[in-house]
C-alpha positions as protocol buffer text, in pm:
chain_id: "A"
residue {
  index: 1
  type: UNK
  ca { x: 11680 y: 13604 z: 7968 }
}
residue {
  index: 2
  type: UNK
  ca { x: 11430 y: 13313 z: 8046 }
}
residue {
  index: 3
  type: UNK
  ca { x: 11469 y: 13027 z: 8326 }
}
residue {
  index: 4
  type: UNK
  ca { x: 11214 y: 12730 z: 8301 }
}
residue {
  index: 5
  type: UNK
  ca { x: 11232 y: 12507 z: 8581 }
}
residue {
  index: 6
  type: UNK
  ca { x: 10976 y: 12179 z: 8478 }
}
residue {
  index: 7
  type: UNK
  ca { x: 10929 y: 12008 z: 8740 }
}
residue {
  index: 8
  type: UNK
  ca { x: 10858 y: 11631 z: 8859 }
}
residue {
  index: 9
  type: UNK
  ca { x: 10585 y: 11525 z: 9070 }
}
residue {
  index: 10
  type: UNK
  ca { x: 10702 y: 11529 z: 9407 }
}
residue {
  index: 11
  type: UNK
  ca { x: 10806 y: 11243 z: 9583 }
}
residue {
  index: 12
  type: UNK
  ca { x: 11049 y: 11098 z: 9872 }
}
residue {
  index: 13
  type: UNK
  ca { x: 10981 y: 11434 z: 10059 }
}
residue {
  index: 14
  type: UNK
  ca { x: 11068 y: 11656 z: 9804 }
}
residue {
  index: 15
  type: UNK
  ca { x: 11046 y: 11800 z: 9431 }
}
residue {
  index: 16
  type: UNK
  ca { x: 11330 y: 11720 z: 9123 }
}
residue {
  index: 17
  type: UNK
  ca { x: 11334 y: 11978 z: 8835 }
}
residue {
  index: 18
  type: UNK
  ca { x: 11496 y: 12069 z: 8533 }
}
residue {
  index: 19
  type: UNK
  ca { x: 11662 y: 12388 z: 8530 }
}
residue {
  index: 20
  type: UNK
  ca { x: 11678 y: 12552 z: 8177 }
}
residue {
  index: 21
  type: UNK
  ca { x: 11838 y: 12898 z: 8062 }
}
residue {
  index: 22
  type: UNK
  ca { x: 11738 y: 12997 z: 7733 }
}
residue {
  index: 23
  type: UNK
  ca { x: 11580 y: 12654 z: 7661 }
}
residue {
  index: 24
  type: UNK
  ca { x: 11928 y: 12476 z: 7721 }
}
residue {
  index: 25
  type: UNK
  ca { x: 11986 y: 12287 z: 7968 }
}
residue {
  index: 26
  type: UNK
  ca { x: 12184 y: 12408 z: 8303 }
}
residue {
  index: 27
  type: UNK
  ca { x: 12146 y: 12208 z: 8582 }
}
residue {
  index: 28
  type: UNK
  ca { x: 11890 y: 12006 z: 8805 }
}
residue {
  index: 29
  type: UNK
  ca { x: 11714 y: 12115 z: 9114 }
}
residue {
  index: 30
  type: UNK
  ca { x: 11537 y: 12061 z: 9417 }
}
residue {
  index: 31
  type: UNK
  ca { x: 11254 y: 12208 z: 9614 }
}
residue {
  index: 32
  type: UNK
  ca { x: 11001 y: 12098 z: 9887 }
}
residue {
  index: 33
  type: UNK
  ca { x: 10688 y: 11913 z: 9814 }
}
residue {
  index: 34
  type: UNK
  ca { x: 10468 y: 12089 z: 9586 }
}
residue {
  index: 35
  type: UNK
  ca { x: 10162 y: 12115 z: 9763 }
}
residue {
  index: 36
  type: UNK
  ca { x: 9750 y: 12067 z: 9688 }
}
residue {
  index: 37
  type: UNK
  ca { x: 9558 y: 12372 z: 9552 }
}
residue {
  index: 38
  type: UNK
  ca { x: 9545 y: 12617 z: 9798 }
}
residue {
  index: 39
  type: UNK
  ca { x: 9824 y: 12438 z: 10107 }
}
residue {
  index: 40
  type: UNK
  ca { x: 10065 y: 12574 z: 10227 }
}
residue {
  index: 41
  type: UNK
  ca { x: 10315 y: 12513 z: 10538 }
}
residue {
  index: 42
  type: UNK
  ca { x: 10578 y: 12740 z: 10579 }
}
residue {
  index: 43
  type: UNK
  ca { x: 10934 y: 12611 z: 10538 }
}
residue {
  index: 44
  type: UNK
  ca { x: 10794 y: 12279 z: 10414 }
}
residue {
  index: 45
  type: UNK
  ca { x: 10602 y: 12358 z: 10007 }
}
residue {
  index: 46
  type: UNK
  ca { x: 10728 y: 12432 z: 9677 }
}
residue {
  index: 47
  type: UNK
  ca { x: 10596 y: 12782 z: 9565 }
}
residue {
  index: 48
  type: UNK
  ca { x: 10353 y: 12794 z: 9332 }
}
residue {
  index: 49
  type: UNK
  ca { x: 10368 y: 12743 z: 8932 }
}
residue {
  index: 50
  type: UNK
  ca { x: 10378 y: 13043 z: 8754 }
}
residue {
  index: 51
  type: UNK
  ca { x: 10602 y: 13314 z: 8581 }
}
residue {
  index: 52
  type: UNK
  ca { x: 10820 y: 13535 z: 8829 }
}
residue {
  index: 53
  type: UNK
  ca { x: 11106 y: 13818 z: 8750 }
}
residue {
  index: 54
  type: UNK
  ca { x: 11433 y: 13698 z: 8901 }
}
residue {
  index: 55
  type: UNK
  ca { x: 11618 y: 13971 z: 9048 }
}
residue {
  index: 56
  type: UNK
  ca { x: 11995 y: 13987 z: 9278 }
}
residue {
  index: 57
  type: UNK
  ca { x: 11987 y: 14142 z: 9599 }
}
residue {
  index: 58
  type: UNK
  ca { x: 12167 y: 14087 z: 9922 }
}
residue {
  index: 59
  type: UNK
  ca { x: 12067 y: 13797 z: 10115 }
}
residue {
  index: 60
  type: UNK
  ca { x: 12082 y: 13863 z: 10525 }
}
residue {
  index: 61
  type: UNK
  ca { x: 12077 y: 13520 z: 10549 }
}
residue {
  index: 62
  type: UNK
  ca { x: 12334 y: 13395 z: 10368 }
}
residue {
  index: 63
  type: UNK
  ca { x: 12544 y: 13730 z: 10385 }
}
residue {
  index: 64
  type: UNK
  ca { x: 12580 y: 13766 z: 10034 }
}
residue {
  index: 65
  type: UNK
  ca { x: 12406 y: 13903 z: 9671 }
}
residue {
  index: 66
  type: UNK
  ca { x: 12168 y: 13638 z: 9532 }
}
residue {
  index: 67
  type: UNK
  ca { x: 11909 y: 13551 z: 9269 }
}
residue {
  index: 68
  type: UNK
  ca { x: 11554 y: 13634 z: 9491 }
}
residue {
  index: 69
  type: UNK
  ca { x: 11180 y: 13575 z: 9260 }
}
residue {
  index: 70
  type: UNK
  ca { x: 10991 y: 13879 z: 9286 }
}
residue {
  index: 71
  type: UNK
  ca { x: 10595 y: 13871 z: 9368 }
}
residue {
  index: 72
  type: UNK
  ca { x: 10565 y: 13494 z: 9473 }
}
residue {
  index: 73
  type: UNK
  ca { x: 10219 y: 13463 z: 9650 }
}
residue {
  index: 74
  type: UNK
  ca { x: 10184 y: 13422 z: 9989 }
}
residue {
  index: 75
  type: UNK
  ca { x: 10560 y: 13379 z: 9996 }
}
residue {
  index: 76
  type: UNK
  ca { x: 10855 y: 13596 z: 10085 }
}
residue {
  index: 77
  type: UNK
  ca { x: 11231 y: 13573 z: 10008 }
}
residue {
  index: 78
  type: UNK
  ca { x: 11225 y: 13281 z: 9797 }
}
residue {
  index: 79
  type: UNK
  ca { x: 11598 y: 13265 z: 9631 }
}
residue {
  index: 80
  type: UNK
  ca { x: 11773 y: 13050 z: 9430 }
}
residue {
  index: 81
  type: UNK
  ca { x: 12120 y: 12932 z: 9618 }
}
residue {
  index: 82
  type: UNK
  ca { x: 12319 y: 12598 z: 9697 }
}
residue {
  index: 83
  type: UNK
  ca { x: 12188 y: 12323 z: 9935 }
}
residue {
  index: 84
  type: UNK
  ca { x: 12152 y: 11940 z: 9840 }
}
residue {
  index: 85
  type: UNK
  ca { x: 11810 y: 11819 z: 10019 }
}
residue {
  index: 86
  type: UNK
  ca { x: 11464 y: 11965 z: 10091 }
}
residue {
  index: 87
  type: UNK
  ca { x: 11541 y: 12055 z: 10459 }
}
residue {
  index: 88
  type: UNK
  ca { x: 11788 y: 12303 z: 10320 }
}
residue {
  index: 89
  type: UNK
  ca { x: 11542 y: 12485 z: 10087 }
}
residue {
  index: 90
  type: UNK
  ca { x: 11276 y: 12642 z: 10327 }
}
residue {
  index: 91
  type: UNK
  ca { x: 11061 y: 12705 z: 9942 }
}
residue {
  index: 92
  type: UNK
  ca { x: 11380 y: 12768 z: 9770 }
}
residue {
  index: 93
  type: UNK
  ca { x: 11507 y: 12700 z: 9480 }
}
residue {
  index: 94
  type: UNK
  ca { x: 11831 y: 12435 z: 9482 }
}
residue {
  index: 95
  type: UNK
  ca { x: 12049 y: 12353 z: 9179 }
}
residue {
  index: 96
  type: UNK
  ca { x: 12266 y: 12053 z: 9131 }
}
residue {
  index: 97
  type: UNK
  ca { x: 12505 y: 11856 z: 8920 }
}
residue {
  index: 98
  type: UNK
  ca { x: 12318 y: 11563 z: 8899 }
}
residue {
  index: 99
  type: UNK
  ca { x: 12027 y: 11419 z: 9127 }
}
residue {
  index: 100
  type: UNK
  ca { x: 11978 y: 11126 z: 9350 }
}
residue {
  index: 101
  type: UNK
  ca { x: 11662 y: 10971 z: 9570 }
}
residue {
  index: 102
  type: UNK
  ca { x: 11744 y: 11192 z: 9830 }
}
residue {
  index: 103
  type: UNK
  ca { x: 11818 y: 11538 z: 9628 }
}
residue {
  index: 104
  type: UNK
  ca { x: 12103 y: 11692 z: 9417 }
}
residue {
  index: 105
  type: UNK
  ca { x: 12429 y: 11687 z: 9457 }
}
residue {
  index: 106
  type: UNK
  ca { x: 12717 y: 11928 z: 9374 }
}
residue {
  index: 107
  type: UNK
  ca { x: 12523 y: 12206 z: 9420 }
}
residue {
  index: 108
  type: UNK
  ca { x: 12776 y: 12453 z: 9474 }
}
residue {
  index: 109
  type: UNK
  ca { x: 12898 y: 12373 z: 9168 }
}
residue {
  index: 110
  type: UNK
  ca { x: 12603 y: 12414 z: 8974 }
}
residue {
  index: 111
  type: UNK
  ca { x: 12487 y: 12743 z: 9109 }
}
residue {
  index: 112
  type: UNK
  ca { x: 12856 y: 12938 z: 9029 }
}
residue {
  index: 113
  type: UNK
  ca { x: 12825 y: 12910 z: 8635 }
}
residue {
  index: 114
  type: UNK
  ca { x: 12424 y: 12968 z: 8719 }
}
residue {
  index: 115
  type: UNK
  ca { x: 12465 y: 13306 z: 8931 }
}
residue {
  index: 116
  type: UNK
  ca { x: 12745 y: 13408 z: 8643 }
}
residue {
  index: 117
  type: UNK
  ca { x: 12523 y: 13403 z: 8414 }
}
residue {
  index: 118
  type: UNK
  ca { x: 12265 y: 13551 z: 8620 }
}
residue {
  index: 119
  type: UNK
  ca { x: 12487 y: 13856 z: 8685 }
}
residue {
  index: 120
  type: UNK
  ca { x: 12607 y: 13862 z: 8338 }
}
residue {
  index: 121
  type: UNK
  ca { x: 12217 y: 13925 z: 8236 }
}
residue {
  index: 122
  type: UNK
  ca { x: 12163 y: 14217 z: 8459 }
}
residue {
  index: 123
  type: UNK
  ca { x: 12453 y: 14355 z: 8361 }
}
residue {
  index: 124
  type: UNK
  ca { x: 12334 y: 14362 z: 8012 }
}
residue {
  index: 125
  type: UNK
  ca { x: 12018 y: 14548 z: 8080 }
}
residue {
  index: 126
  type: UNK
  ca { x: 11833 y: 14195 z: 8055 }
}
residue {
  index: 127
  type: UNK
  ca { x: 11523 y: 14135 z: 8288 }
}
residue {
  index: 128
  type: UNK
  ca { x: 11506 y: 13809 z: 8375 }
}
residue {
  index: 129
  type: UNK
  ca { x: 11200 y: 13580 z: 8423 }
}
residue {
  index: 130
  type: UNK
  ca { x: 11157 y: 13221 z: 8523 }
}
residue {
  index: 131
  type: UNK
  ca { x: 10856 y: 12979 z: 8422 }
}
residue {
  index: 132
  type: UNK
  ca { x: 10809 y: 12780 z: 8678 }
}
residue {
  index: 133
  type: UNK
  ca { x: 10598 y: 12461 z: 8523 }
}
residue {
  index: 134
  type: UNK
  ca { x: 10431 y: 12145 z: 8692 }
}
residue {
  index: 135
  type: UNK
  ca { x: 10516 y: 11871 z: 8419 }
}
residue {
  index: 136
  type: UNK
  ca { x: 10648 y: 11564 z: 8341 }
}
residue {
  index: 137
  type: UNK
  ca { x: 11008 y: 11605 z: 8153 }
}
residue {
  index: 138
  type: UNK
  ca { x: 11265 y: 11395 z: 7986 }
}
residue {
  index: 139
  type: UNK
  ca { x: 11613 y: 11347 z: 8153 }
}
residue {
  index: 140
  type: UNK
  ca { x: 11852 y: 11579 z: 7991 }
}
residue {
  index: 141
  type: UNK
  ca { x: 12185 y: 11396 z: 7835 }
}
């Protein structure tokens, strides 16, 4: 199975992309600021571009099994799960309904059919991957 998130350049405080699963489209997200070659602040950047496996385990955090990207550089424990604004991302990944100036919004309800599917893969055998991509996009219908 293959993610591609494109992404927007960052702005307000934070990063808009478009979440795609097999090159449809399945939801929006958000991130922190991408940063300049070679900056990083913990909590506060967008990992880098770049191709990752996706992989569940179980999240001490949030107490439960979730999507984590293997082999990110010079980050650790960067999952995909719910949260609406780039203070609750910490270089996550966020999905969302829809999008606003501030974030997404339903994000709960965009990451249950996401984490389905997700689980659905890796039940199959599938590996997954996600190509994570610094470009402009067009708005999905």
């Amino acid at each position: 199975m293959n993610l591609t998130l494109t992404r927007r350049a960052s702005a307000n405080g934070w990063t808009l992309g478009a979440l795609a699963v097999d090159n449809v489209h399945q939801c929006w997200t958000c991130e922190d600021v991408v940063p300049p070659d070679g900056v990083k602040i913990p909590g506060r950047t967008a990992i880098p571009a770049g191709l990752y496996q996706v992989v569940i385990t179980w999240s001490n955090r949030f107490q439960r099994d979730l999507p984590l990207l293997v082999d990110v550089p010079g980050f650790v424990g960067i999952r995909i799960h719910s949260g609406n604004k780039a203070d609750d991302t910490e270089g996550c990944i966020l999905p969302g309904q829809a999008h606003t100036a501030g974030g997404v919004t339903g994000s709960r309800l965009a990451f249950a059919p996401l984490f389905d599917t997700l689980q659905d893969a890796i039940g199959r055998g599938d590996v997954i991957g996600i190509d994570i991509i610094d470009a402009p996009f067009v708005e999905a219908p």
